[in-house]
Short mmCIF file of C-alpha atoms in Angstrom, two decimals:
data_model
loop_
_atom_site.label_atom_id
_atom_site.label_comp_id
_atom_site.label_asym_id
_atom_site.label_seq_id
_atom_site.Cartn_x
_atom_site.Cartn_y
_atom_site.Cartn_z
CA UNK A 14 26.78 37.43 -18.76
CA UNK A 15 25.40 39.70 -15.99
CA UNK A 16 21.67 38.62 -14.92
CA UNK A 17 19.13 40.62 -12.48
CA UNK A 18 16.20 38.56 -11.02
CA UNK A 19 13.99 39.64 -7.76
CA UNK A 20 15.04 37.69 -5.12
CA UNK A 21 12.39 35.57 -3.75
CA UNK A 22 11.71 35.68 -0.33
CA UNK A 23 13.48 33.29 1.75
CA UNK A 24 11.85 33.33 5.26
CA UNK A 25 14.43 32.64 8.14
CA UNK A 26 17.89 33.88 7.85
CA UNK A 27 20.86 31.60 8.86
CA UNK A 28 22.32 32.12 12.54
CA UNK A 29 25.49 34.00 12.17
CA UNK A 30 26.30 32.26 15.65
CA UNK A 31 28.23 28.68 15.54
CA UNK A 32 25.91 26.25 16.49
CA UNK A 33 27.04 24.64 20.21
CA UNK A 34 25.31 21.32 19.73
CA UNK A 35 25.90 19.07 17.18
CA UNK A 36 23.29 15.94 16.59
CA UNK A 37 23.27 12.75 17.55
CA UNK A 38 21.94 11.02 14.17
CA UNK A 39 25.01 10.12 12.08
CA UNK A 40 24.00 8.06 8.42
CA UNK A 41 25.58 4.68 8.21
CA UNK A 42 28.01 4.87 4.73
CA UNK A 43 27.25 2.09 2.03
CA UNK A 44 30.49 1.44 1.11
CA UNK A 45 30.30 -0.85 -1.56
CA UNK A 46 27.47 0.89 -3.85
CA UNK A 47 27.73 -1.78 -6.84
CA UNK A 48 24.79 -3.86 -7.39
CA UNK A 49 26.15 -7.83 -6.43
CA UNK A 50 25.97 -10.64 -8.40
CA UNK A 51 27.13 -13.87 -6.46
CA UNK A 52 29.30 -16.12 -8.11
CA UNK A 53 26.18 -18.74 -7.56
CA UNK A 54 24.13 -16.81 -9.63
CA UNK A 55 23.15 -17.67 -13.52
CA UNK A 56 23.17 -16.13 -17.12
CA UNK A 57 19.80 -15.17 -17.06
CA UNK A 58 20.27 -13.13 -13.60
CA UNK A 59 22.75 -11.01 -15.00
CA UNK A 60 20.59 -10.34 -17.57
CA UNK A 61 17.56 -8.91 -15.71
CA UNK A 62 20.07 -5.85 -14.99
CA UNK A 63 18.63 -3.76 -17.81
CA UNK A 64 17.06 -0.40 -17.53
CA UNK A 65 15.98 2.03 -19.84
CA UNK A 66 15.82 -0.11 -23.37
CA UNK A 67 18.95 -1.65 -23.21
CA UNK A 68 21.29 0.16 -20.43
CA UNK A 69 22.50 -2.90 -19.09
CA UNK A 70 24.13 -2.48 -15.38
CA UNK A 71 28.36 -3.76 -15.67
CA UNK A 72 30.26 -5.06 -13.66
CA UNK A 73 33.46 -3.13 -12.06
CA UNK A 74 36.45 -4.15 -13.08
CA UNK A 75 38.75 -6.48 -10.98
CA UNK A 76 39.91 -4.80 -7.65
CA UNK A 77 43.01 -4.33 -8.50
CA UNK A 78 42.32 -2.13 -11.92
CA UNK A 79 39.32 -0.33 -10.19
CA UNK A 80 38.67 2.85 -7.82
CA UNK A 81 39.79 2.58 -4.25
CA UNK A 82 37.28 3.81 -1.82
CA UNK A 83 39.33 5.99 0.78
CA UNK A 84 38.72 5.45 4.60
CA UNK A 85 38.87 9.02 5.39
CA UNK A 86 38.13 12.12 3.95
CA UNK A 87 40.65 15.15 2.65
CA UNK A 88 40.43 16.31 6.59
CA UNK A 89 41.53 12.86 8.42
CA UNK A 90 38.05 11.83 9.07
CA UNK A 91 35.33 9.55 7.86
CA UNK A 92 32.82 10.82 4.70
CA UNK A 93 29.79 12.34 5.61
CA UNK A 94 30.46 12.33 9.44
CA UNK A 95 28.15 15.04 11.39
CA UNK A 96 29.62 15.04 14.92
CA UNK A 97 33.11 15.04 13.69
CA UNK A 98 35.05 18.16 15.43
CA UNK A 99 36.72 20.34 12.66
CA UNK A 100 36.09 24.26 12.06
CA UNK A 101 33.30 23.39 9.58
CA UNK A 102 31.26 21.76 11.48
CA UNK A 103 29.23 24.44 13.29
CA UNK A 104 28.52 26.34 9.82
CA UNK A 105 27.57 22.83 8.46
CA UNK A 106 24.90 22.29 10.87
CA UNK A 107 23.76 26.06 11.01
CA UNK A 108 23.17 25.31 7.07
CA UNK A 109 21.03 22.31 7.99
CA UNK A 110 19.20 24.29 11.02
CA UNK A 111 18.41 26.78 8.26
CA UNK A 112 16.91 24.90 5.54
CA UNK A 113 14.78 22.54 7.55
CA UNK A 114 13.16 25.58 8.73
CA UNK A 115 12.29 26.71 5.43
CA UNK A 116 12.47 24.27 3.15
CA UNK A 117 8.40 23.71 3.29
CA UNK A 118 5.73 22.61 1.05
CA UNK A 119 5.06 26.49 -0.22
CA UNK A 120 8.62 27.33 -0.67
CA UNK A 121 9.19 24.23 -2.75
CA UNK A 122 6.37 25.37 -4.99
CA UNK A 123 7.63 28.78 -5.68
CA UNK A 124 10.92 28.02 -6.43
CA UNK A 125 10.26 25.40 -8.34
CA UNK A 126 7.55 27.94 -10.44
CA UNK A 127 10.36 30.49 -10.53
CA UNK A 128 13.38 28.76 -11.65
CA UNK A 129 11.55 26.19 -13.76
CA UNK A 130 10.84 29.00 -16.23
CA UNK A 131 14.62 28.74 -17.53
CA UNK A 132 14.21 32.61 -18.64
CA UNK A 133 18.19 33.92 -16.80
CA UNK A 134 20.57 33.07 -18.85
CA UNK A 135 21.72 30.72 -22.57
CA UNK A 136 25.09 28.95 -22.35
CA UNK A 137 26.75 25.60 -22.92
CA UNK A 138 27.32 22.62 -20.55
CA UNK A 139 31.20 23.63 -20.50
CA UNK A 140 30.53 27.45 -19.63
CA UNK A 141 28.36 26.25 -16.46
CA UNK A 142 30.99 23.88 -15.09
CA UNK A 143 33.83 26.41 -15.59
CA UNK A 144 31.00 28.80 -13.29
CA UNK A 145 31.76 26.74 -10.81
CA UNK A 146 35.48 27.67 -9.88
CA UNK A 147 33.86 30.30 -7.86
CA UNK A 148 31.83 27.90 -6.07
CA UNK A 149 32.28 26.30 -2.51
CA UNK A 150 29.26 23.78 -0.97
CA UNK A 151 29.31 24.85 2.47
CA UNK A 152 26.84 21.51 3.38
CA UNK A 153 29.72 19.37 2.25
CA UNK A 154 32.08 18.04 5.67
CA UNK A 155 33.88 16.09 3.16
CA UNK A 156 35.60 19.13 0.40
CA UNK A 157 36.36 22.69 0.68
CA UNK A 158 37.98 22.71 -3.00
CA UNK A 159 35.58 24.47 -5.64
CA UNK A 160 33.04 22.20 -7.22
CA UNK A 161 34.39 22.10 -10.64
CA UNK A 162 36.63 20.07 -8.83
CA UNK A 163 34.61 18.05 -6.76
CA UNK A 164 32.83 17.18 -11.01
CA UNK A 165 36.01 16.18 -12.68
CA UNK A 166 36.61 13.82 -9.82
CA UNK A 167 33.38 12.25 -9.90
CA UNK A 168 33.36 12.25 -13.91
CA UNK A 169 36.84 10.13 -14.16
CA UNK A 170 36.58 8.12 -11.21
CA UNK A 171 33.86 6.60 -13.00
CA UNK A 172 35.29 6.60 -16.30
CA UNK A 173 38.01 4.26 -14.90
CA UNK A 174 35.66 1.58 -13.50
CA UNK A 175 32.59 1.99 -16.47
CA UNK A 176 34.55 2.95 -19.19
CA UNK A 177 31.88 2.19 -21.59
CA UNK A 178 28.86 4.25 -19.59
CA UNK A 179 29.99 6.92 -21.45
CA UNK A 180 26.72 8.64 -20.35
CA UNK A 181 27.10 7.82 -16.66
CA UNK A 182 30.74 10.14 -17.33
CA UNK A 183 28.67 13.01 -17.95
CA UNK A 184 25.88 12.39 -15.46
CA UNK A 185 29.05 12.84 -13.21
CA UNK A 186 30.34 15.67 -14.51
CA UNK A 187 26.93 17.68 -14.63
CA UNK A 188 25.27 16.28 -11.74
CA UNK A 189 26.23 19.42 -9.64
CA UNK A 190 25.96 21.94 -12.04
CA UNK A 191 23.16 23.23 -10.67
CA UNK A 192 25.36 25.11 -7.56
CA UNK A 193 25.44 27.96 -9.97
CA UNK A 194 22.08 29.19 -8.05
CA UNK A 195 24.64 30.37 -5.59
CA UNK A 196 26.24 32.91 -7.64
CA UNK A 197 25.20 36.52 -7.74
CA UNK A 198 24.28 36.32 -11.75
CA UNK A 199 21.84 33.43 -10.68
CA UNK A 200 20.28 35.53 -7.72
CA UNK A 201 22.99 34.46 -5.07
CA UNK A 202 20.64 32.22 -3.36
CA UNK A 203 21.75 30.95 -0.14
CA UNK A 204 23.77 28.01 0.44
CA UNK A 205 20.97 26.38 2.40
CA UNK A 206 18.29 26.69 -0.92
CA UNK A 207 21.37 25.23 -3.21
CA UNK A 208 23.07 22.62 -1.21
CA UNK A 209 22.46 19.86 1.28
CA UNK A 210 21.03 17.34 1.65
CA UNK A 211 17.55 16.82 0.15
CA UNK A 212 13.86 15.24 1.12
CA UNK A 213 10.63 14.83 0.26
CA UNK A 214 8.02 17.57 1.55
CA UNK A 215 4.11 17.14 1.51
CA UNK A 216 4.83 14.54 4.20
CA UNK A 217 6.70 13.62 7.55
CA UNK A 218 10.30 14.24 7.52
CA UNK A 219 12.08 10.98 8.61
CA UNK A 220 13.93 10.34 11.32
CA UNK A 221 17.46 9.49 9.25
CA UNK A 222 17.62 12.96 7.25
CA UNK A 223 20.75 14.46 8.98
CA UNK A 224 20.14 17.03 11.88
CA UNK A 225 16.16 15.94 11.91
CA UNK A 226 15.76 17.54 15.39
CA UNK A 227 15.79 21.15 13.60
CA UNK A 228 12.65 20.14 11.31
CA UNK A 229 10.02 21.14 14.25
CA UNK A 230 11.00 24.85 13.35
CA UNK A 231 9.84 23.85 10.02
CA UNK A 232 5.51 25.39 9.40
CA UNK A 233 4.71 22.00 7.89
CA UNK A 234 5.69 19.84 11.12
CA UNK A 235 2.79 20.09 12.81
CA UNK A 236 -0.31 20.65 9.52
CA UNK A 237 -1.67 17.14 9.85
CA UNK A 238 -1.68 17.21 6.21
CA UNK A 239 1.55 17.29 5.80
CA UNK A 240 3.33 15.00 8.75
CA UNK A 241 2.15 11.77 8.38
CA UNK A 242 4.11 8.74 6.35
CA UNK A 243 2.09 9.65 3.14
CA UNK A 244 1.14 12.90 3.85
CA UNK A 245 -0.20 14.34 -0.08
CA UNK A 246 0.85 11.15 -1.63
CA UNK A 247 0.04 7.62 -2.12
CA UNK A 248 1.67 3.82 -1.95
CA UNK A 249 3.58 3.84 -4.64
CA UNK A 250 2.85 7.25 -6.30
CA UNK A 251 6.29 6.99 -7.17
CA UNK A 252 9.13 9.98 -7.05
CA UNK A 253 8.38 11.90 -10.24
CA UNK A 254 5.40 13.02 -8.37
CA UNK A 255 7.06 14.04 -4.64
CA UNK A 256 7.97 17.07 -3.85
CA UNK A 257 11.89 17.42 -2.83
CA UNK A 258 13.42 20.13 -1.02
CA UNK A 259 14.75 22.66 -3.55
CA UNK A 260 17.99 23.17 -4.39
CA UNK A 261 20.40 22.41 -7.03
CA UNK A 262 19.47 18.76 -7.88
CA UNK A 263 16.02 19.40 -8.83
CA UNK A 264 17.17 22.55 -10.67
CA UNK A 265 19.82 20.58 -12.88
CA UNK A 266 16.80 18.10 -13.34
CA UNK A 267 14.86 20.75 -14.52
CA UNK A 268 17.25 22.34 -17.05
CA UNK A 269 18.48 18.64 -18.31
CA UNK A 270 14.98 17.90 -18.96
CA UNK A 271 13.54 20.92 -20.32
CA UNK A 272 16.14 21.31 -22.68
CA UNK A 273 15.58 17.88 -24.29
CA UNK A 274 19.05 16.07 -23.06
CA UNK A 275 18.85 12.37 -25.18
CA UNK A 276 20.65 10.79 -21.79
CA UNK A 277 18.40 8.24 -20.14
CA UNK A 278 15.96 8.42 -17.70
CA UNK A 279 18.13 6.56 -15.27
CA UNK A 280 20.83 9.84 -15.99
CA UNK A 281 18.00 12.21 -14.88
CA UNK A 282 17.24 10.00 -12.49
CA UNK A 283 20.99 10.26 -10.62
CA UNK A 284 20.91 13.71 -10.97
CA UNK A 285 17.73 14.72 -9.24
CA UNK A 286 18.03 12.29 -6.39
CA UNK A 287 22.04 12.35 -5.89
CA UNK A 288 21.40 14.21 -2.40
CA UNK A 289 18.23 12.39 -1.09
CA UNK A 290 20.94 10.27 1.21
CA UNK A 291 17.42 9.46 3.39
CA UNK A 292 16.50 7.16 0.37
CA UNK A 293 19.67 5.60 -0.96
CA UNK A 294 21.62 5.62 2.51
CA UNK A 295 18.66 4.68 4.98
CA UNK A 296 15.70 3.13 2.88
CA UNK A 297 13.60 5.85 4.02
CA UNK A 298 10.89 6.52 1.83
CA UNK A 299 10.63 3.33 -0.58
CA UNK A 300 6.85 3.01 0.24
CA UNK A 301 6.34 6.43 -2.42
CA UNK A 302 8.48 4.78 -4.86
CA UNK A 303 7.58 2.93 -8.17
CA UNK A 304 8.85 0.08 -10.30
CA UNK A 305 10.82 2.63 -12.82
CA UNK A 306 12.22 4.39 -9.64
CA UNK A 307 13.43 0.92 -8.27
CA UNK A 308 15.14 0.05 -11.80
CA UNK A 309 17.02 3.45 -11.56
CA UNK A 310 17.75 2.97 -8.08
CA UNK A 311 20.61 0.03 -9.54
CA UNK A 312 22.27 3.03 -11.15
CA UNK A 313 21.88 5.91 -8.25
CA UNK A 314 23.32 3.23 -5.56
CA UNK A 315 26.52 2.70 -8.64
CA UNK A 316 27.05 6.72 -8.55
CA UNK A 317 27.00 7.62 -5.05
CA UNK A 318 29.97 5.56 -4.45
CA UNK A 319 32.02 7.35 -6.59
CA UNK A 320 29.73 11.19 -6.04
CA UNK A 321 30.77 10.64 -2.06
CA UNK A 322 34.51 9.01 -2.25
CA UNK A 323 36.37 10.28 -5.22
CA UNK A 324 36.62 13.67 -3.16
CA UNK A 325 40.13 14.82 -2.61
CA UNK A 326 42.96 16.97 -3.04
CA UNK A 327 44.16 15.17 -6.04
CA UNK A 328 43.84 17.44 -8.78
CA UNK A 329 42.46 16.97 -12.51
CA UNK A 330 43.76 18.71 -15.44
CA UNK A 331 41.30 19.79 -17.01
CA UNK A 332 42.61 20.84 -20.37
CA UNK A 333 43.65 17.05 -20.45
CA UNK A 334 40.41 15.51 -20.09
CA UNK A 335 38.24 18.44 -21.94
CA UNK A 336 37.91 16.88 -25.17
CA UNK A 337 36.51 14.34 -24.04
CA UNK A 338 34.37 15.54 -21.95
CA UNK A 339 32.93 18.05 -24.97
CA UNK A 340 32.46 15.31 -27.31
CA UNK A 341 29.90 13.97 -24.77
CA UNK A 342 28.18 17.47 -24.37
CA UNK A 343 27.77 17.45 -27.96
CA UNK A 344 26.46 13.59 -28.21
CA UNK A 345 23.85 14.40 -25.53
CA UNK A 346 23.06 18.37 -25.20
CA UNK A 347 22.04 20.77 -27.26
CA UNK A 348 25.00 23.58 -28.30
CA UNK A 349 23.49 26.11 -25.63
CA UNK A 350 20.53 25.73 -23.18
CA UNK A 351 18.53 27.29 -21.18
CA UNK A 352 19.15 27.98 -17.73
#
């Protein structure tokens, strides 16, 4: 399955020297992701937890049966924590320096017109994810396992709390699939157009995304039509119509929805705004959403607790859990797609 594409033309190459200062701006986690219903609460409030004709949002099941949320992450420190001293750090933030340069209103565009055509390659949910042995996210502080890993851990940590979301297990397992834009056969596009963190662009970056300070690099900072709160949008436009950063959530989007996937919106949803941690984590940018993104917001808060904590060095086997993971393919994909 060899593919040759042009490469497109990525304006500023990463540093290849480690990055001395680290910044300041650290994300507060949310730690418990669930949506809360008090014990005060009545029938009819449970009930108006329903998205997408009939996905109704469940509760977790009792502490003791459910998935632990570790305090620190498989390198003794806390998830997601940029000034934390470890040999990945500088690369980590060299990433971010990198793509808040580039990632601008143009770029978006033309990657988004490139790799929306679909034209590289035809192959099966299950070929994609086994891709991704040879894959490493170089934004991630939290895992330096390959991401098929990172996929099965997400995928049966939330199998044990949802058991019946059969749907949310394969949003899990997919979500990331779209990392194969790093490998060669996909155009080997660099790690800072794949991974990372994402954001809206058309407007002004906020102040929570992590490593802000790099974004006055960035052509779009300073074009007044581009760096104020709205910037091309409206109140309330809502997401489907914002531009995000490229990179492999928008991509997955893209192929999921292209190819006619029968999960629901609130699975499509999950996997284009996984990494928009400016959103979910900070509250950033509610003012551009809508009521359907607020509804689907119940389920993204549900997934990120298990997307950002089930990392570790705790190993599936994968030949154990593959049937069941291929009878969901089937229910919800096509045999092969277009990628």
């Amino acid at each position: 399955m060899t593919i040759s594409i042009d490469q497109p033309d990525f304006g500023v190459e990463e540093d290849p020297k480690n990055v001395k200062e680290v910044a300041a701006a650290v994300e507060t986690e949310r730690k418990g992701c669930a949506v809360e219903i008090h014990d005060g609460d009545d029938k009819e409030a449970k009930e108006d937890l329903v998205l997408d004709g009939g996905f109704v949002v469940p509760q977790p099941p009792p502490p003791s049966d459910s998935f632990v949320v570790p305090e620190i992450n498989s390198f003794g420190q806390t998830f997601r924590d940029y000034e934390a001293d470890g040999a990945r750090q500088p690369g980590v933030e060299n990433l971010y320096r990198t793509q808040h340069i580039n990632q601008c209103v143009d770029f978006v565009k033309r990657m988004r017109e490139e790799y929306g055509k679909l034209n590289r390659v035809e192959m099966s949910i299950w070929e994609c994810c086994e891709l991704l042995n040879d894959v490493v996210d170089e934004s991630d502080p939290d895992l330096d396992e390959p991401q098929i890993e990172h996929l099965l851990q997400t995928a049966e940590a939330i199998r044990k709390d949802y058991p019946n979301e059969d749907w949310l297990h394969l949003t899990g397992l997919i979500h990331d699939l779209g990392k194969v834009l790093l490998l060669p056969s996909f155009g080997g596009l660099p790690q800072w157009a794949v991974v990372g963190d994402t954001f809206p662009v058309g407007c002004a970056f906020d102040d929570s995304i992590v490593h802000h300070k790099h974004f006055t690099q960035n052509p779009d900072y300073n074009n007044p039509a581009y760096n104020t709160k709205y910037g091309m949008y409206s109140e309330g436009c809502g997401l489907s119509n914002v531009l995000m950063s490229f990179g492999h959530d928008d991509y997955m989007y893209l192929v999921a929805k292209e190819n006619k996937t029968t999960l629901p919106s609130a699975a499509l949803f999950v996997i284009r705004y996984h990494s928009f941690y400016a959103l979910h984590n900070s509250g950033a940018y509610k003012h551009l959403m809508n009521e359907e993104d607020t509804e689907n917001m119940k389920w993204l808060y549900i997934f990120n607790k298990y997307d950002l904590y089930s990392k570790s060095k705790v190993r599936i086997d994968v030949e154990k859990v593959k049937p069941y993971y291929l009878s969901l393919i089937e229910k919800y994909f096509p045999a092969k797609l277009k990628w």
